[in-house]
Amino acid sequence: MEEKNQSFTSFILLGLSEKPYLRMPLFSLFITVYVLCILGNVLILILISTQPQLHTPMYFLLGNLSFVDVFFTSITIPRLLYSLLSKDLSISFHGCFAQIFLFHMLGNMDSIVLAIMAIDRYAAICRPLHYTSIMSRRTCISLLTSSWIIVSLNGTLYTVMTSTLSYCSLVIHHYFCDIPVLLSLSCTDTSPQKMVLFTEGSLILVSPMLVILCSYVLIIRDILKLRSSKGRQRTFSTCSSHLTGVFLFYTSACFIYFRPKSLYSPDHDSVISVFYSLITPMLNPFIYSLRNKDIKQAVKKIIQCGRKEKEHGGSVVNTVAI
């Protein structure tokens, strides 16, 4: 088995469709969504970094979510676009396992950032007088730093776990290298790897879910104590965007990694993977900004500043001409 693995240097990624006439439509669709994803998240990062009114813990965490989403989508989608355009379906062993490391590291980081954002919402709504001390910048940085260490170790474990296997087939019915797919290609018994994947994966994916659930149970409890219906509606509306993002991310991710074996289907898995690895990161900037007054005001401020600079530049040119 070891010799068989050593005689090959790459896997074959079949992608989303083996039908040639679908390549260009799929390429057009994915490059459009990918560009929207990158532009939306980069815009959020620019707004948060340049506008002083957005220098708060909530927007600091949102900026980190956008940062993660930019790289999370860039791990798989450019490679998919290249294969659709060039018809080159091969990916090197090193490239495949690098994809596994980065994909799981950033995917898990996405879920942890969502959990920290839930804690932020809890502190803002349920502990407003202590909010600045609970969610200080030092606390946010400490939480994010420790999270990056955890997800890096998690990604390393997954990479080592899959790279040491022997493979009978090198054809991957997916558009990127993922652990469940690679385990299905192995010649050896993968029960220990599956047990590690389920146990450790449950811990790192379910723990943030429990944090989010507990935070919102406490938030809803406090919201229901408010006497004013308008106050309840206004308070809950501040959480609606975060809840939407959580729902989109976790429903698809949990189906991929915690579904019964009888529901396994390469085609369905590819479609669902597109949803949480591209569609959700693309939607996040819209989800968090469409109903957000601070983001809208920041955008208007940048537009107004641009207009003033343009008018000022025009007046300078006219003065010189006179």
XYZ file of C-alpha atoms in Angstrom:
322
model
C 0.000 0.000 0.000
C 2.802 2.391 0.880
C 4.422 1.756 -2.504
C 1.132 2.406 -4.252
C 0.822 5.807 -2.593
C 4.404 6.736 -3.371
C 3.966 6.018 -7.094
C 1.454 8.846 -7.435
C 1.943 12.542 -6.782
C -1.577 13.941 -7.112
C -5.300 13.429 -6.593
C -7.998 14.048 -9.203
C -10.772 16.476 -8.209
C -13.848 15.765 -10.307
C -15.449 19.053 -9.267
C -19.156 19.811 -9.318
C -20.021 18.366 -12.705
C -18.411 16.025 -15.215
C -20.513 17.456 -18.066
C -18.335 19.677 -20.325
C -21.180 21.987 -21.397
C -21.719 23.048 -17.761
C -18.147 24.241 -17.214
C -18.516 27.791 -18.532
C -21.927 28.456 -16.879
C -20.515 27.181 -13.577
C -17.355 29.260 -14.024
C -19.418 32.412 -14.691
C -21.641 31.740 -11.671
C -18.831 30.989 -9.233
C -16.541 33.834 -10.265
C -19.448 36.269 -9.871
C -20.326 34.999 -6.384
C -16.646 34.832 -5.383
C -15.977 38.429 -6.481
C -19.090 39.607 -4.578
C -17.861 37.715 -1.521
C -14.393 39.261 -1.619
C -15.634 42.785 -2.360
C -18.311 42.663 0.348
C -15.990 41.408 3.071
C -13.133 43.731 2.073
C -15.575 46.669 2.173
C -16.581 45.678 5.714
C -12.899 45.543 6.700
C -12.207 48.984 5.183
C -15.214 50.550 6.893
C -14.367 49.106 10.297
C -10.681 50.040 10.079
C -11.213 53.613 8.821
C -14.356 54.788 10.620
C -13.824 55.684 14.329
C -17.506 55.136 15.214
C -17.066 51.470 14.276
C -14.135 50.923 16.637
C -16.201 48.896 19.111
C -15.994 45.231 20.180
C -19.014 44.262 18.053
C -17.491 45.636 14.846
C -14.011 44.447 15.779
C -15.416 40.891 15.866
C -17.360 41.476 12.651
C -14.112 42.591 11.010
C -12.444 39.386 12.141
C -15.339 37.372 10.699
C -14.904 39.139 7.350
C -11.138 38.562 7.471
C -11.646 34.826 8.043
C -14.315 34.613 5.327
C -12.033 36.196 2.707
C -9.402 33.493 3.192
C -11.904 30.700 3.891
C -13.448 31.087 0.426
C -10.040 31.599 -1.206
C -8.832 28.139 -0.141
C -11.187 26.267 -2.461
C -12.905 28.559 -4.992
C -9.862 29.802 -7.025
C -8.787 26.169 -7.485
C -12.324 25.289 -8.616
C -12.363 28.210 -11.074
C -8.986 27.153 -12.465
C -10.150 23.574 -13.038
C -13.370 24.747 -14.725
C -11.408 26.997 -17.071
C -8.350 24.849 -17.779
C -9.905 21.376 -17.409
C -6.918 20.452 -15.207
C -8.462 18.325 -12.449
C -5.273 17.294 -10.652
C -4.136 18.577 -7.264
C -0.823 17.581 -5.699
C -0.696 15.585 -2.472
C 0.885 18.542 -0.685
C -1.739 20.912 -2.097
C -4.534 18.575 -1.050
C -3.371 18.258 2.550
C -2.630 21.997 2.736
C -6.243 22.536 1.675
C -7.432 20.248 4.484
C -5.349 22.129 7.065
C -6.427 25.620 5.993
C -10.052 24.734 5.289
C -10.661 23.181 8.700
C -8.589 25.762 10.548
C -10.507 28.706 9.049
C -13.871 26.916 9.063
C -13.545 26.217 12.772
C -12.344 29.774 13.346
C -15.513 30.992 11.636
C -17.669 29.095 14.119
C -15.652 30.328 17.118
C -15.892 33.962 16.003
C -19.674 33.510 15.736
C -19.656 32.208 19.333
C -17.626 35.188 20.577
C -20.063 37.498 18.771
C -22.906 35.791 20.672
C -21.093 36.500 23.947
C -20.746 40.120 22.846
C -24.513 40.354 22.206
C -25.202 38.809 25.623
C -22.929 41.309 27.370
C -24.445 44.271 25.484
C -28.054 43.289 26.202
C -27.917 41.518 29.561
C -24.938 43.276 31.192
C -24.894 46.776 29.638
C -23.310 48.455 32.688
C -20.379 46.020 32.634
C -20.141 45.724 28.849
C -16.900 47.677 28.425
C -15.123 45.597 31.064
C -16.516 42.245 29.858
C -15.793 42.860 26.173
C -12.681 45.001 26.426
C -10.291 45.052 23.485
C -7.785 43.067 25.527
C -10.407 40.384 26.205
C -11.376 40.190 22.524
C -7.750 39.878 21.421
C -7.070 37.196 24.064
C -10.124 35.185 22.980
C -9.214 35.420 19.307
C -5.530 34.586 19.888
C -6.342 31.478 21.932
C -8.908 30.487 19.290
C -6.317 30.729 16.500
C -4.003 28.440 18.494
C -6.791 25.881 19.034
C -7.913 25.781 15.391
C -4.291 25.562 14.191
C -3.724 22.497 16.377
C -7.029 21.067 15.157
C -6.064 21.590 11.510
C -2.663 19.989 12.142
C -4.300 16.924 13.700
C -6.631 16.485 10.720
C -3.781 16.909 8.245
C -1.533 14.356 9.928
C -4.469 11.979 10.328
C -5.266 11.939 6.594
C -1.748 12.260 5.139
C -0.575 9.025 6.784
C -3.326 6.901 5.186
C -2.887 4.639 2.138
C -5.285 5.263 -0.739
C -6.728 2.728 -3.187
C -8.265 5.426 -5.356
C -7.057 8.937 -6.101
C -10.284 10.162 -7.691
C -12.103 12.606 -5.377
C -15.799 13.160 -6.103
C -15.663 16.711 -4.800
C -14.269 20.105 -5.782
C -11.787 20.245 -2.890
C -10.008 17.869 -0.524
C -12.127 17.116 2.518
C -11.679 14.545 5.271
C -14.864 12.459 4.828
C -14.127 12.064 1.100
C -10.501 11.062 1.646
C -11.438 8.561 4.353
C -13.792 6.879 1.889
C -10.864 6.411 -0.549
C -8.526 4.761 1.944
C -7.533 1.095 1.634
C -6.892 0.746 5.356
C -9.270 0.656 8.307
C -10.277 4.233 9.053
C -12.311 3.546 12.202
C -9.762 5.287 14.488
C -9.678 8.341 12.200
C -13.477 8.454 12.028
C -13.674 8.251 15.810
C -11.177 11.122 16.171
C -13.035 13.139 13.547
C -16.365 12.653 15.296
C -15.089 13.181 18.864
C -12.696 16.069 18.308
C -14.845 17.568 15.556
C -17.894 17.471 17.814
C -15.960 19.230 20.550
C -14.670 22.075 18.391
C -17.909 22.534 16.413
C -20.531 21.818 19.078
C -18.832 23.838 21.845
C -19.334 27.163 19.998
C -22.906 26.092 19.232
C -23.566 25.544 22.938
C -22.059 28.948 23.756
C -24.350 30.564 21.168
C -27.385 28.647 22.443
C -26.743 29.540 26.102
C -26.120 33.190 25.196
C -29.412 33.483 23.342
C -31.390 31.662 26.025
C -30.207 34.328 28.480
C -30.811 37.112 25.955
C -34.373 35.943 25.243
C -35.035 35.653 28.973
C -34.033 39.288 29.473
C -35.890 40.462 26.360
C -39.124 38.917 27.635
C -38.747 40.914 30.855
C -39.018 44.190 28.944
C -42.438 45.796 29.321
C -42.420 47.689 26.048
C -43.142 45.637 22.910
C -41.150 48.182 20.880
C -38.227 47.734 23.253
C -38.397 43.962 22.841
C -38.564 44.265 19.057
C -35.696 46.760 18.901
C -33.508 44.646 21.199
C -34.183 41.428 19.317
C -33.530 43.116 15.950
C -29.921 43.733 17.048
C -29.480 39.943 17.246
C -31.405 38.936 14.123
C -28.479 39.359 11.710
C -26.163 37.283 13.901
C -28.782 34.549 14.303
C -29.244 34.428 10.521
C -25.500 34.002 9.969
C -25.321 31.293 12.647
C -28.238 29.380 11.127
C -26.809 29.453 7.589
C -23.345 28.315 8.689
C -24.235 25.575 11.170
C -27.107 23.864 9.352
C -24.949 23.079 6.320
C -21.753 22.300 8.272
C -23.531 19.932 10.679
C -25.169 18.075 7.802
C -21.779 17.424 6.193
C -19.928 16.210 9.281
C -22.624 14.754 11.559
C -25.177 13.173 9.213
C -25.960 9.414 9.170
C -23.835 7.366 6.780
C -26.987 6.376 4.835
C -27.390 10.017 3.728
C -23.903 10.227 2.213
C -23.935 11.426 -1.393
C -20.929 13.013 -3.180
C -23.148 15.211 -5.348
C -25.244 16.490 -2.441
C -22.152 17.030 -0.295
C -20.552 19.176 -3.000
C -23.620 21.401 -3.282
C -23.965 21.795 0.497
C -20.229 22.507 0.823
C -20.621 25.345 -1.690
C -23.318 26.776 0.537
C -21.285 27.085 3.733
C -17.883 27.674 2.102
C -18.970 30.351 -0.404
C -22.637 31.396 -0.234
C -22.687 32.077 3.523
C -19.428 34.136 3.481
C -20.822 36.051 0.493
C -24.102 36.761 2.303
C -22.503 37.757 5.629
C -21.631 41.367 4.592
C -25.216 41.878 3.418
C -26.725 40.201 6.493
C -24.719 42.350 8.902
C -25.014 45.643 7.018
C -28.453 45.912 5.379
C -30.249 46.664 8.666
C -27.259 48.208 10.441
C -27.492 51.990 10.839
C -23.831 52.382 11.833
C -22.602 50.605 8.689
C -24.972 52.631 6.483
C -23.793 55.897 8.060
C -20.152 54.884 7.589
C -20.787 54.147 3.898
C -22.562 57.518 3.465
C -19.687 59.281 5.211
C -17.112 57.736 2.859
C -19.241 58.638 -0.187
C -19.662 62.228 1.047
C -15.928 62.542 1.702
C -15.250 61.274 -1.819
C -17.635 63.823 -3.306
C -16.108 66.671 -1.305
C -12.594 65.711 -2.404
C -13.773 65.540 -6.011
C -15.456 68.949 -5.766
C -12.430 70.405 -4.008
C -10.141 68.991 -6.683
C -12.380 70.464 -9.390
C -12.359 73.899 -7.747
C -8.549 73.813 -7.502
C -8.279 72.990 -11.209
C -10.657 75.831 -12.101
C -8.688 78.283 -9.950
C -5.432 77.295 -11.629
C -7.051 77.645 -15.058
C -8.250 81.166 -14.220
